[in-house]
Coordinates of C-alpha atoms and ligand atoms in Angstrom, one line a residue:
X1 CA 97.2 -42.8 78.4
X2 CA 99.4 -39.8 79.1
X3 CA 98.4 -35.9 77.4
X4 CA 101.7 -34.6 78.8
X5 CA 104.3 -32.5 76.4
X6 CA 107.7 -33.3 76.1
X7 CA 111.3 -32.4 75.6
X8 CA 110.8 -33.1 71.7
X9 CA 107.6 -31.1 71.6
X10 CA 109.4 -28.1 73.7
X11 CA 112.3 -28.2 71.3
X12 CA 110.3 -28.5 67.8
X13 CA 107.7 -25.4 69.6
X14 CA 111.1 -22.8 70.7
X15 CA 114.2 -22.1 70.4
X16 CA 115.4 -22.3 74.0
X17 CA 118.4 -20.1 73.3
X18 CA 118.8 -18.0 76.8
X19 CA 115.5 -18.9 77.5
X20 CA 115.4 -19.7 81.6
X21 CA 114.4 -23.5 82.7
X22 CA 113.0 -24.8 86.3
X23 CA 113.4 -28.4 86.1
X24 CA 111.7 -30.1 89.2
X25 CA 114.3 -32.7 89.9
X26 CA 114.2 -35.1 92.6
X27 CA 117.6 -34.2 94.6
X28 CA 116.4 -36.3 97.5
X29 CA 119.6 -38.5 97.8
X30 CA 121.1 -40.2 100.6
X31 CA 124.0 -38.8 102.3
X32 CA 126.6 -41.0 103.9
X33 CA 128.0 -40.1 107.1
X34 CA 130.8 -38.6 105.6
X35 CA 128.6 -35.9 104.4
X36 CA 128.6 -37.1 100.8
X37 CA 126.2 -38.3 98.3
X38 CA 126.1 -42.2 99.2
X39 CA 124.0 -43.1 95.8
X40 CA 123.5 -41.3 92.8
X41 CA 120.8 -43.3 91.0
X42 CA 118.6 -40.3 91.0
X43 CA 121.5 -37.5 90.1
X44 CA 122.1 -40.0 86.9
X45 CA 118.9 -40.5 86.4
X46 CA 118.8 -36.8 85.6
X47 CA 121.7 -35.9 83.2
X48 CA 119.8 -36.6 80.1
X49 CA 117.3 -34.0 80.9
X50 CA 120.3 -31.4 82.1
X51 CA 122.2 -32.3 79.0
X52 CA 119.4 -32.4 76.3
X53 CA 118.8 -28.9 77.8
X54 CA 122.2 -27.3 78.0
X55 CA 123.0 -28.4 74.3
X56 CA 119.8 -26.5 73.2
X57 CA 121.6 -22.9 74.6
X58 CA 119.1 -23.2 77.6
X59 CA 120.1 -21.7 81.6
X60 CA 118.7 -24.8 83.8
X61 CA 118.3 -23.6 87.4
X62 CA 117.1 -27.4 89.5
X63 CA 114.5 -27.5 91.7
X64 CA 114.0 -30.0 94.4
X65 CA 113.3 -30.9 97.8
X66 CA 115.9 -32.4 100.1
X67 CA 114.8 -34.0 103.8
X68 CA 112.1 -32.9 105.8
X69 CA 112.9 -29.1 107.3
X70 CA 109.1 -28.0 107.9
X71 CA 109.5 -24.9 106.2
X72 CA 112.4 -23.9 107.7
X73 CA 116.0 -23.2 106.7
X74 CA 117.8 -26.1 108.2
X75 CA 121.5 -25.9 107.5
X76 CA 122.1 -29.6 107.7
X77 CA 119.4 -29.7 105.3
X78 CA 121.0 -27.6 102.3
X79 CA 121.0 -29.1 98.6
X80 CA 124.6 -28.0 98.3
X81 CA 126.4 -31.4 98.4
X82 CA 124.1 -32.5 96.1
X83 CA 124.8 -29.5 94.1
X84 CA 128.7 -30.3 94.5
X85 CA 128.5 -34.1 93.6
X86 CA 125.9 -33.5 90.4
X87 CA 128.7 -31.2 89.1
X88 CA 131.1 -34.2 89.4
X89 CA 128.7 -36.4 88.1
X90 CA 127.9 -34.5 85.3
X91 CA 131.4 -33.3 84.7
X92 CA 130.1 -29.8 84.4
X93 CA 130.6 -26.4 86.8
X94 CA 126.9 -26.2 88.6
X95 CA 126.1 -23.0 90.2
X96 CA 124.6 -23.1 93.6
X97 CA 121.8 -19.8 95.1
X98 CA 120.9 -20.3 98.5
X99 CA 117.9 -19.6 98.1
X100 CA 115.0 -20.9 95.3
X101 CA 113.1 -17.7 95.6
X102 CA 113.5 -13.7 95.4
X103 CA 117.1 -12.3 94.6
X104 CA 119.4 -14.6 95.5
X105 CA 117.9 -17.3 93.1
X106 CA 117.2 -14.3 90.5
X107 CA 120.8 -12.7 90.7
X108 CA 122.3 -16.8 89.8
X109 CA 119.8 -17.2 86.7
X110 CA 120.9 -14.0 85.1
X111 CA 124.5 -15.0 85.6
X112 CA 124.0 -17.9 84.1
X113 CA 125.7 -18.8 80.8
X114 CA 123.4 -19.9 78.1
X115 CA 124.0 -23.8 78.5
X116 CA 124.6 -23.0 82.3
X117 CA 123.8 -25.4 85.2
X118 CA 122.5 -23.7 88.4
X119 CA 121.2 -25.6 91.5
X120 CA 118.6 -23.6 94.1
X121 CA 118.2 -24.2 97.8
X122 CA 115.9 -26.7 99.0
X123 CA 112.3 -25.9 98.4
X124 CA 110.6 -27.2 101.4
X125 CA 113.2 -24.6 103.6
X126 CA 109.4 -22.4 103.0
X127 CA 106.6 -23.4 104.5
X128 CA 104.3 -22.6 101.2
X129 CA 105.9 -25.5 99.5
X130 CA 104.2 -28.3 101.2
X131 CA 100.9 -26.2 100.9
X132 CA 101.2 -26.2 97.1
X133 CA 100.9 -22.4 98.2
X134 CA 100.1 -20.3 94.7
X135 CA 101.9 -17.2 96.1
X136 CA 105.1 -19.5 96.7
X137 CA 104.5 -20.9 93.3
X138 CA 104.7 -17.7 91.7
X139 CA 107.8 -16.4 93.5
X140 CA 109.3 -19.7 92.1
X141 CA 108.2 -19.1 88.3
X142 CA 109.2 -15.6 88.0
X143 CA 113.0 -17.0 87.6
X144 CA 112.0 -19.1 84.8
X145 CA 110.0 -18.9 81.2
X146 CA 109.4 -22.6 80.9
X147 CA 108.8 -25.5 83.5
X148 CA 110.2 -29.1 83.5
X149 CA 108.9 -31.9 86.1
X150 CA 111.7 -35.2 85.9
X151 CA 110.7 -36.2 89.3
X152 CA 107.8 -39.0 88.8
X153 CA 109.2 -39.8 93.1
X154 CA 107.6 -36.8 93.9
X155 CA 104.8 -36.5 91.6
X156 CA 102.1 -38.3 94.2
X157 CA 102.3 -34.8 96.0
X158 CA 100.5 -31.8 95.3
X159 CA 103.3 -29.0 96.1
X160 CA 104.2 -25.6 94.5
X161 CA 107.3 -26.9 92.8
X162 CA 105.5 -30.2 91.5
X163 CA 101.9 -28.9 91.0
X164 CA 101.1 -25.3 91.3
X165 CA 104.0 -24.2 89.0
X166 CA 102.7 -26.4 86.3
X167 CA 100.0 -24.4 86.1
X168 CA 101.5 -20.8 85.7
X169 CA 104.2 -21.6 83.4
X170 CA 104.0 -23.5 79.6
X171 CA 105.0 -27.4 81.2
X172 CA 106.9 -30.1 80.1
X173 CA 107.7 -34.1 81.2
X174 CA 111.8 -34.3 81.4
X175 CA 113.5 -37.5 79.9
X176 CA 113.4 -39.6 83.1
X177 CA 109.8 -38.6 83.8
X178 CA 108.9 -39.7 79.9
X179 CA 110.4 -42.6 80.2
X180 CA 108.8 -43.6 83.5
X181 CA 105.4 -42.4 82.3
X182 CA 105.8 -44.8 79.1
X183 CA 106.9 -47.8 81.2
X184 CA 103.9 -47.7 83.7
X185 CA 101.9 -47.2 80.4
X186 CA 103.0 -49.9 78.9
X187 CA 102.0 -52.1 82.2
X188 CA 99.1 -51.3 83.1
X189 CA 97.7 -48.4 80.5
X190 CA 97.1 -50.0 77.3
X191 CA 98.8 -53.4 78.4
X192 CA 99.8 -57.0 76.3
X193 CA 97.5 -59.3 77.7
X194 CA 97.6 -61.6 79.6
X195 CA 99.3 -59.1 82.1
X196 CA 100.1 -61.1 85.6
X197 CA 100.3 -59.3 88.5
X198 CA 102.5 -60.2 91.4
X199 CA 102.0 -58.5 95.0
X200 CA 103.7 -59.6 98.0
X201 CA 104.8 -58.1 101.2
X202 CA 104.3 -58.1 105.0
X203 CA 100.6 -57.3 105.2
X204 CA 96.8 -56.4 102.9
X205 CA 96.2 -53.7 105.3
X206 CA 98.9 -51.8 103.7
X207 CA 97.9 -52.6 99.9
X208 CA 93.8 -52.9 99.7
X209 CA 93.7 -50.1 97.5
X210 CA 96.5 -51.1 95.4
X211 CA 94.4 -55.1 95.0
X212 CA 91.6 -53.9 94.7
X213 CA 92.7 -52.2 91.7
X214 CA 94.8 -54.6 90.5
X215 CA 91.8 -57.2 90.7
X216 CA 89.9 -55.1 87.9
X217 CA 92.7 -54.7 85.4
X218 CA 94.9 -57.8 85.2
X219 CA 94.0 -61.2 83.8
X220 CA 96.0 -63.1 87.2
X221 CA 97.1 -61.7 90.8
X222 CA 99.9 -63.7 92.2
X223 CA 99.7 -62.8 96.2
X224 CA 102.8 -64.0 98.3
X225 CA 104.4 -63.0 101.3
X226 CA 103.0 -63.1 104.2
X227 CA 99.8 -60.8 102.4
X228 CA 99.2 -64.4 100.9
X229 CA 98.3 -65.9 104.7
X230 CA 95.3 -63.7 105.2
X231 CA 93.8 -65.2 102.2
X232 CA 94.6 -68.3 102.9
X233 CA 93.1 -68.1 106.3
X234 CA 90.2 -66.5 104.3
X235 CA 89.6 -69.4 102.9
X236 CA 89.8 -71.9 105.8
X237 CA 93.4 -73.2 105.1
X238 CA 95.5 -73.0 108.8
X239 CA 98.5 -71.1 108.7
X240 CA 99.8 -72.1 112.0
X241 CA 101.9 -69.4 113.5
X242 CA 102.3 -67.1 110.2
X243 CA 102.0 -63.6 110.0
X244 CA 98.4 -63.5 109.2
X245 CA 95.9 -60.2 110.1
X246 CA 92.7 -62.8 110.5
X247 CA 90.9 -59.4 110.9
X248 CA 90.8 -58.8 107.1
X249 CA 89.5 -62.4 106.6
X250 CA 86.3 -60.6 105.5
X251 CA 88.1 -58.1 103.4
X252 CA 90.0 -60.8 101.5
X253 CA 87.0 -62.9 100.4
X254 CA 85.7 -59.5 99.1
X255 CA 88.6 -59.0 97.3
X256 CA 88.4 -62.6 95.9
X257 CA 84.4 -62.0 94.8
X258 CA 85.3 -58.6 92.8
X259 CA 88.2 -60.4 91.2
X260 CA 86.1 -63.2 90.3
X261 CA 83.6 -60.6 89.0
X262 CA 85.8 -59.1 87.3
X263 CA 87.3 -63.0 85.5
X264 CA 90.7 -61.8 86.9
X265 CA 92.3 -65.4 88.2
X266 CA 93.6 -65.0 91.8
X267 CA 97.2 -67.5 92.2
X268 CA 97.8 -68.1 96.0
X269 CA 100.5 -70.7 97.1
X270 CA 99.5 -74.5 97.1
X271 CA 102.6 -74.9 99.3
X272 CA 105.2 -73.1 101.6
X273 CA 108.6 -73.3 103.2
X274 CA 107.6 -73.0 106.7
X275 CA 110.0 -72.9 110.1
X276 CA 109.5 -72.3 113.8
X277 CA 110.9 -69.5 114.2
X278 CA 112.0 -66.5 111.6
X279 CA 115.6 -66.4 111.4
X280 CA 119.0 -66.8 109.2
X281 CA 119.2 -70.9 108.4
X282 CA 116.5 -71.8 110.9
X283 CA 115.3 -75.6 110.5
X284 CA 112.6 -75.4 107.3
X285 CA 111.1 -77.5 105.0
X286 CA 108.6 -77.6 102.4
X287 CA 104.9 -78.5 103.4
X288 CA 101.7 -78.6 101.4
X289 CA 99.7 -75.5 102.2
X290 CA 96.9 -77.8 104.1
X291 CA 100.0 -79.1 105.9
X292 CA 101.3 -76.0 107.7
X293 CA 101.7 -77.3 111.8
X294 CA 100.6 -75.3 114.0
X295 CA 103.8 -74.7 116.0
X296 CA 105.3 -73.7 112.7
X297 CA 105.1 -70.4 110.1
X298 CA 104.9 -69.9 106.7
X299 CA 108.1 -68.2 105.3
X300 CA 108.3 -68.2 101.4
X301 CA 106.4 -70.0 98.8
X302 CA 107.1 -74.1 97.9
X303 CA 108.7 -75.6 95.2
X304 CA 104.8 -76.3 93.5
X305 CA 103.8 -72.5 93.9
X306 CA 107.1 -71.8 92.1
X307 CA 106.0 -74.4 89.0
X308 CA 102.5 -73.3 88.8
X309 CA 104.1 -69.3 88.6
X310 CA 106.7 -70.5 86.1
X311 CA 103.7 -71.6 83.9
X312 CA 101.5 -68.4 84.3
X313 CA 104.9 -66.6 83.7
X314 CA 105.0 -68.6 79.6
X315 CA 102.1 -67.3 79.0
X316 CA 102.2 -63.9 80.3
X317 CA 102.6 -60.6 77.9
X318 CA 103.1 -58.1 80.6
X319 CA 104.1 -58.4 84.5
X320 CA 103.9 -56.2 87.0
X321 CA 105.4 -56.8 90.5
X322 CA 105.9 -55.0 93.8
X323 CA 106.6 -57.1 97.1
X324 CA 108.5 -59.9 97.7
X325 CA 107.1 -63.6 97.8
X326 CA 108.5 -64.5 101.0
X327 CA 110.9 -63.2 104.0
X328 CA 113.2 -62.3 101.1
X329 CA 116.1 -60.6 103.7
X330 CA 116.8 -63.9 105.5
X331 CA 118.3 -67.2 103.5
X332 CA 116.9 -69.5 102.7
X333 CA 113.4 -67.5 102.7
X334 CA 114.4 -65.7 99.7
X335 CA 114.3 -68.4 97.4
X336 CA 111.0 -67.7 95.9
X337 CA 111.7 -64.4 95.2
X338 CA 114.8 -64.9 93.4
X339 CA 113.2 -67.8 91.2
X340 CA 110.4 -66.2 90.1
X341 CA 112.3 -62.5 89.9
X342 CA 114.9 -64.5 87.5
X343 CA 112.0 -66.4 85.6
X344 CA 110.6 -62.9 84.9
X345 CA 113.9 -61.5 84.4
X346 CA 114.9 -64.0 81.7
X347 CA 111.9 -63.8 79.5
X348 CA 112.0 -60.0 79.5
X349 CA 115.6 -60.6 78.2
X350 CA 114.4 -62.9 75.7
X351 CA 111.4 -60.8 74.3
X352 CA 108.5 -62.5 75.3
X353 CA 107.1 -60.0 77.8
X354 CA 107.2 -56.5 79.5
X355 CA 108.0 -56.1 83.4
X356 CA 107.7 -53.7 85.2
X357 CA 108.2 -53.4 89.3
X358 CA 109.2 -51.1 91.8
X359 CA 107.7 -50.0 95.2
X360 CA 109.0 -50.8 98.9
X361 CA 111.4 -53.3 99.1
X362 CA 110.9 -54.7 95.7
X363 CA 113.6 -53.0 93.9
X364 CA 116.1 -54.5 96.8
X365 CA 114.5 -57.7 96.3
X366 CA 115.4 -57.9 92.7
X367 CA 118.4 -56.8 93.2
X368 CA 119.0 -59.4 95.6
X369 CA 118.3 -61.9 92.9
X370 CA 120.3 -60.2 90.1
X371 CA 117.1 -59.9 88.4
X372 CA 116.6 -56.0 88.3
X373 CA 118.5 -55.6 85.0
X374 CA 116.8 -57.7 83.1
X375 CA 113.1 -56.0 83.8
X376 CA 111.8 -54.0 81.6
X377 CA 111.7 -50.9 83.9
X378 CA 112.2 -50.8 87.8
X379 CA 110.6 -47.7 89.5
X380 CA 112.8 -46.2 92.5
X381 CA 110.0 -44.2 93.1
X382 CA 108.2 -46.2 96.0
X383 CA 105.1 -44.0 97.1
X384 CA 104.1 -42.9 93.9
X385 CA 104.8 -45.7 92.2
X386 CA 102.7 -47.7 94.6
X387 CA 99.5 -44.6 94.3
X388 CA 100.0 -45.1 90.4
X389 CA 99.8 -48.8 90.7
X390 CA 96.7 -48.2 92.7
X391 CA 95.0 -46.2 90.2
X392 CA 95.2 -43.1 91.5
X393 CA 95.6 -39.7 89.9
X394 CA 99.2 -38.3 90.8
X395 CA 98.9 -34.7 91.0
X396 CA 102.7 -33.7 89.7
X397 CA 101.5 -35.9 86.7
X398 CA 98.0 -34.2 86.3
X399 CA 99.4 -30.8 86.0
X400 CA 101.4 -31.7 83.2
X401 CA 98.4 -32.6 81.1
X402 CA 97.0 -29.2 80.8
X403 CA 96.1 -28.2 77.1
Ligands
LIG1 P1 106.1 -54.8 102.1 O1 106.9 -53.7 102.7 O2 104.6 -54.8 102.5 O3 106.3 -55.0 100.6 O4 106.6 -56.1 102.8 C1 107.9 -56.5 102.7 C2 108.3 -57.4 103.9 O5 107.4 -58.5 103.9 C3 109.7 -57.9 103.8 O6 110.4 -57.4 104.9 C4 109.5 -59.4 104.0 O7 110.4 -60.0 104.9 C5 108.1 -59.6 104.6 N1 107.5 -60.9 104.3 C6 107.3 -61.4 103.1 N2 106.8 -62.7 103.3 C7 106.6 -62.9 104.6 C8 106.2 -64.0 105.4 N3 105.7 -65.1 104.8 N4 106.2 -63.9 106.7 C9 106.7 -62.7 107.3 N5 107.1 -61.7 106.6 C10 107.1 -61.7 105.3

């Protein structure tokens, strides 16, 4: 599916002795209230790019965003911590220039040692950033010879450091942004079939794009959650006091015609744990799904959803899975999840299939069951993993395919 170059191709084209690196990195971590980096998924995420790079004699100067300053220089905003704890990480010295542009970010590059580290100041402190301004571009690829993107989190956006560079300097995928690129491949590119889709959450409203491309690639689409309630209501069933928008009712049977159409089987719950009210250990039981009273709402997915899942789930080649299948934060509403996350889980770990999730809440979710190892791949990268899953061309990935 993918054109894009990579580290391998960059390192059997040029010797990279000296020769001056951007890699786009996503520094966007959160920051604890004692002003330090609070996870470091992403920093890790990122050494074998950094290290692949130093060993080949090359001076790496990061790029990234961090927070939202407008395109101005917000102090509270500066990538230093991050600078500070990726040295730590990384167990290397990492230079900081507080600036990514003109001499401040020239001046660290030339003093960096072949093999150097160097991190620059937060892009989006400049307002042409955002505007995937080509004059802003520029000013960023004079302090470098070659360009690397490792940030698929920030790849759905069209900015100077993740498109319009791409475009003025020779461009290559980093390790983390290969290996991302292969997974989603692997899912949804040139998938095993039968692939199973799984999409849960609140509400359609927020994920009609992301069904409706789902409906035209994937042999079966598992909806749960309270998504699963529109449909239902679509279809006449009562849904008592769930979270349903019956304004969409229209918009789900279209989306049941296409996948139809398109011979993709659509899984909806034959039952539900329902309650009266939505919190921790409320009063709930197990109804079928024509059985939902009115006073009452519908919380996870049955026992009998579960079974008919864990037989699609035998069968399945590939899965691909973003929301949860119920109210996954309160107990016991997370059961559904967790059962079908582990099922999934365990027949990864035995061999039988690819999974791949990620989006919103779905990494907690999995994590919640203990299931995330065991996936094939789990995307941190919410909103562009979601516009991938939907189809959509992701600009930061785009630029990488030039010839
Ligand atoms: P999303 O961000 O669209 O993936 O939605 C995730 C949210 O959907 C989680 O906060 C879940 O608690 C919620 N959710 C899932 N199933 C239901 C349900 N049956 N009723 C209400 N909320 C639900």
């Amino acid at each position: 599916m993918t054109g894009h170059k990579t580290l391998d191709t960059l390192f059997a084209e040029t010797s990279l002795e000296g020769k001056r690196v951007l890699v786009r990195a996503d520094l966007n971590v959160p920051i604890g209230p004692d002003g330090k980096v609070s996870d470091a998924t992403r920093l890790e995420r990122l050494l074998p790019t950094l290290r692949d790079l130093a060993a080949k004699g090359a001076k790496v100067a990061i790029l990234s965003h961090f927070d939202r300053p407008k395109g101005e220089r917000r102090p509270e905003m500066s990538l230093k911590p991050v600078a500070d704890a990726l040295a730590e990480l990384a167990g290397i010295p990492v230079a900081f220039a507080d600036d990514c542009i003109g001499e401040a970010a020239a001046s660290a590059m030339n003093a960096l040692a072949n093999g150097g580290l160097l991190v620059l100041e937060n892009t989006r402190f400049h307002k042409g950033e955002e505007k995937n301004d080509k004059g802003f571009a520029e000013a960023l690829a004079a302090n470098g010879d070659i360009y690397v993107n490792d940030a698929f989190s920030t790849a759905h956006r069209a900015h100077s450091s993740t498109e319009a560079i791409a475009h003025l300097l020779p461009a290559y995928a980093g390790r983390a942004m290969e290996q991302e690129l292969d997974a989603l491949s692997k899912a949804l590119g040139e998938p095993e079939r039968p692939v199973v889709a799984i999409v849960g959450g609140a509400k359609i409203s927020t994920k009609l794009d992301l069904l409706g491309n789902l409906v035209a690639k994937v042999d079966a689409l598992v909806i749960g959650g309270g998504m699963a309630n529109t449909f239902l209501a679509a279809k006449g069933v009562k849904v008592g006091k769930s979270l349903c928008e019956h304004d969409l009712a229209d918009t789900a049977r279209e989306i049941m015609a296409k996948a139809e159409k398109a011979g993709c089987k659509i899984i909806l719950p034959d039952d539900a744990v329902v309650a009266a009210e939505f919190k921790a250990h409320a009063t709930s039981r197990t109804v079928a799904i024509n059985d939902v009273p009115d006073d009452q709402m519908i919380l996870d997915v049955g026992t009998s959803t579960l079974a008919t899942l864990a037989g699609h789930f035998e069968t399945a080649k590939t899965v691909v899975w973003n929301g949860p299948l119920g109210a996954f934060e309160v107990e016991p509403f997370n059961v559904g999840t967790d059962t079908a996350a582990r099922h999934v889980g365990m027949l990864t770990k035995m061999g039988s299939m690819v999974s791949v999730a990620g989006g919103g809440d779905t990494v907690a979710a999995l994590n919640g069951a203990g299931a995330a190892d065991d996936f094939s791949y789990v995307s941190t990268a919410g909103g562009a993993f979601l516009e991938w899953l939907e189809g959509k061309t992701l600009p930061g990935v785009a630029a990488l395919e030039q010839p």
